[in-house]
Amino acid sequence: MERKSAAGSVRNKERSKKKFLDAVGKILKTKGYSGLKVNDIAGTAGVDKKMIYTYFDGIDGLIDEYIRSQDYWIKVTTDKMDEIIPTINDGGEQFIREMLLSQFDYVYDNKEAQKLLLWSISEPRKSLRKLIDTQEENGEYVFENVFEPYFKERSEDLRAVMAIMVAGLYYLNIFSSVNGSIFCGLDMNSAEGRSKIKNAISFLVRRTYESL
């Protein structure tokens, strides 16, 4: 009986932790990071607020764990890259195109990711800084193992192109969900408008590989 009781306690803890993490996401989507208060999170989760301190050592620990669970680049681990890199034979052109297209769709579909991006440029926070550092580390791994061997002395030029493209894709998605959807005459919330952006991504990647 003790073993069953212990297993049940673990399951209850994991369910409660997930409820808290889901509650953070719900509040972030509807109210933004300023709405992340202990009472509001507990009320949305339907769990006693004391458990935030028991499971996460407080609201900062809860928010930090939530942040770690969300980012696109965190999901692109070096282990996965170790499997992909040996299959790349075009200097990473197909990989970079597919990555940018996936990132464009991911941020558009994930409202929480949009809020995290806004949050990361709105206030300093250690967990957000750590998230950005991890993004850079994962990105650096890709650059060092895929792009630098191909572009050699022009690799910094590729970094500049990538910086502009990634920042632009982030901005277009955030803009389309906050203050309107028309940008440069294209509707970022329409299938046609987003298709034009995707075609532009493919065009820019192709021209980058042709010109650098």
PDB file of N, CA, C and O in Angstrom, residues 16 19-20 38-39 41-43 45-55:
ATOM      1  N   SER A  16      -0.126  18.457 -10.692  1.00  0.00           N
ATOM      2  CA  SER A  16      -0.238  19.811 -10.145  1.00  0.00           C
ATOM      3  C   SER A  16       0.798  20.748 -10.765  1.00  0.00           C
ATOM      4  O   SER A  16       0.502  21.897 -11.089  1.00  0.00           O
ATOM      5  N   LYS A  19      -0.369  21.717 -14.128  1.00  0.00           N
ATOM      6  CA  LYS A  19      -1.454  22.697 -14.036  1.00  0.00           C
ATOM      7  C   LYS A  19      -0.893  24.100 -13.817  1.00  0.00           C
ATOM      8  O   LYS A  19      -1.378  25.070 -14.409  1.00  0.00           O
ATOM      9  N   PHE A  20       0.116  24.201 -12.976  1.00  0.00           N
ATOM     10  CA  PHE A  20       0.738  25.511 -12.737  1.00  0.00           C
ATOM     11  C   PHE A  20       1.416  26.026 -14.017  1.00  0.00           C
ATOM     12  O   PHE A  20       1.270  27.204 -14.373  1.00  0.00           O
ATOM     13  N   VAL A  38       0.983  35.390  -8.124  1.00  0.00           N
ATOM     14  CA  VAL A  38       0.788  34.113  -7.434  1.00  0.00           C
ATOM     15  C   VAL A  38      -0.683  33.729  -7.347  1.00  0.00           C
ATOM     16  O   VAL A  38      -1.079  32.609  -7.702  1.00  0.00           O
ATOM     17  N   ASN A  39      -1.525  34.658  -6.879  1.00  0.00           N
ATOM     18  CA  ASN A  39      -2.939  34.335  -6.705  1.00  0.00           C
ATOM     19  C   ASN A  39      -3.625  34.029  -8.034  1.00  0.00           C
ATOM     20  O   ASN A  39      -4.466  33.117  -8.112  1.00  0.00           O
ATOM     21  N   ILE A  41      -2.185  32.867 -10.806  1.00  0.00           N
ATOM     22  CA  ILE A  41      -1.689  31.587 -11.311  1.00  0.00           C
ATOM     23  C   ILE A  41      -2.362  30.427 -10.578  1.00  0.00           C
ATOM     24  O   ILE A  41      -2.839  29.464 -11.201  1.00  0.00           O
ATOM     25  N   ALA A  42      -2.421  30.525  -9.248  1.00  0.00           N
ATOM     26  CA  ALA A  42      -3.044  29.464  -8.456  1.00  0.00           C
ATOM     27  C   ALA A  42      -4.525  29.328  -8.792  1.00  0.00           C
ATOM     28  O   ALA A  42      -5.051  28.217  -8.911  1.00  0.00           O
ATOM     29  N   GLY A  43      -5.207  30.466  -8.952  1.00  0.00           N
ATOM     30  CA  GLY A  43      -6.629  30.431  -9.289  1.00  0.00           C
ATOM     31  C   GLY A  43      -6.866  29.801 -10.652  1.00  0.00           C
ATOM     32  O   GLY A  43      -7.800  29.007 -10.828  1.00  0.00           O
ATOM     33  N   ALA A  45      -4.864  27.684 -12.156  1.00  0.00           N
ATOM     34  CA  ALA A  45      -4.471  26.273 -12.073  1.00  0.00           C
ATOM     35  C   ALA A  45      -5.457  25.453 -11.250  1.00  0.00           C
ATOM     36  O   ALA A  45      -5.577  24.242 -11.448  1.00  0.00           O
ATOM     37  N   GLY A  46      -6.155  26.111 -10.324  1.00  0.00           N
ATOM     38  CA  GLY A  46      -7.044  25.387  -9.431  1.00  0.00           C
ATOM     39  C   GLY A  46      -6.296  24.585  -8.395  1.00  0.00           C
ATOM     40  O   GLY A  46      -6.759  23.531  -7.940  1.00  0.00           O
ATOM     41  N   VAL A  47      -5.109  25.088  -8.016  1.00  0.00           N
ATOM     42  CA  VAL A  47      -4.262  24.408  -7.039  1.00  0.00           C
ATOM     43  C   VAL A  47      -3.857  25.417  -5.972  1.00  0.00           C
ATOM     44  O   VAL A  47      -3.632  26.598  -6.269  1.00  0.00           O
ATOM     45  N   ASP A  48      -3.762  24.962  -4.725  1.00  0.00           N
ATOM     46  CA  ASP A  48      -3.378  25.834  -3.612  1.00  0.00           C
ATOM     47  C   ASP A  48      -2.070  26.545  -3.927  1.00  0.00           C
ATOM     48  O   ASP A  48      -1.078  25.917  -4.333  1.00  0.00           O
ATOM     49  N   LYS A  49      -2.031  27.857  -3.732  1.00  0.00           N
ATOM     50  CA  LYS A  49      -0.839  28.637  -4.078  1.00  0.00           C
ATOM     51  C   LYS A  49       0.392  28.229  -3.271  1.00  0.00           C
ATOM     52  O   LYS A  49       1.523  28.462  -3.700  1.00  0.00           O
ATOM     53  N   LYS A  50       0.173  27.589  -2.112  1.00  0.00           N
ATOM     54  CA  LYS A  50       1.314  27.140  -1.308  1.00  0.00           C
ATOM     55  C   LYS A  50       2.166  26.137  -2.082  1.00  0.00           C
ATOM     56  O   LYS A  50       3.375  26.027  -1.855  1.00  0.00           O
ATOM     57  N   MET A  51       1.512  25.406  -2.990  1.00  0.00           N
ATOM     58  CA  MET A  51       2.232  24.390  -3.749  1.00  0.00           C
ATOM     59  C   MET A  51       3.238  25.003  -4.729  1.00  0.00           C
ATOM     60  O   MET A  51       4.166  24.335  -5.164  1.00  0.00           O
ATOM     61  N   ILE A  52       3.045  26.273  -5.076  1.00  0.00           N
ATOM     62  CA  ILE A  52       4.032  26.945  -5.931  1.00  0.00           C
ATOM     63  C   ILE A  52       5.378  26.989  -5.218  1.00  0.00           C
ATOM     64  O   ILE A  52       6.436  26.778  -5.828  1.00  0.00           O
ATOM     65  N   TYR A  53       5.327  27.220  -3.917  1.00  0.00           N
ATOM     66  CA  TYR A  53       6.558  27.292  -3.128  1.00  0.00           C
ATOM     67  C   TYR A  53       7.102  25.896  -2.845  1.00  0.00           C
ATOM     68  O   TYR A  53       8.324  25.683  -2.793  1.00  0.00           O
ATOM     69  N   THR A  54       6.207  24.920  -2.701  1.00  0.00           N
ATOM     70  CA  THR A  54       6.630  23.547  -2.445  1.00  0.00           C
ATOM     71  C   THR A  54       7.291  22.926  -3.667  1.00  0.00           C
ATOM     72  O   THR A  54       8.338  22.284  -3.562  1.00  0.00           O
ATOM     73  N   TYR A  55       6.687  23.140  -4.855  1.00  0.00           N
ATOM     74  CA  TYR A  55       7.175  22.498  -6.067  1.00  0.00           C
ATOM     75  C   TYR A  55       8.261  23.289  -6.791  1.00  0.00           C
ATOM     76  O   TYR A  55       9.128  22.709  -7.441  1.00  0.00           O
TER      77      TYR A  55
END
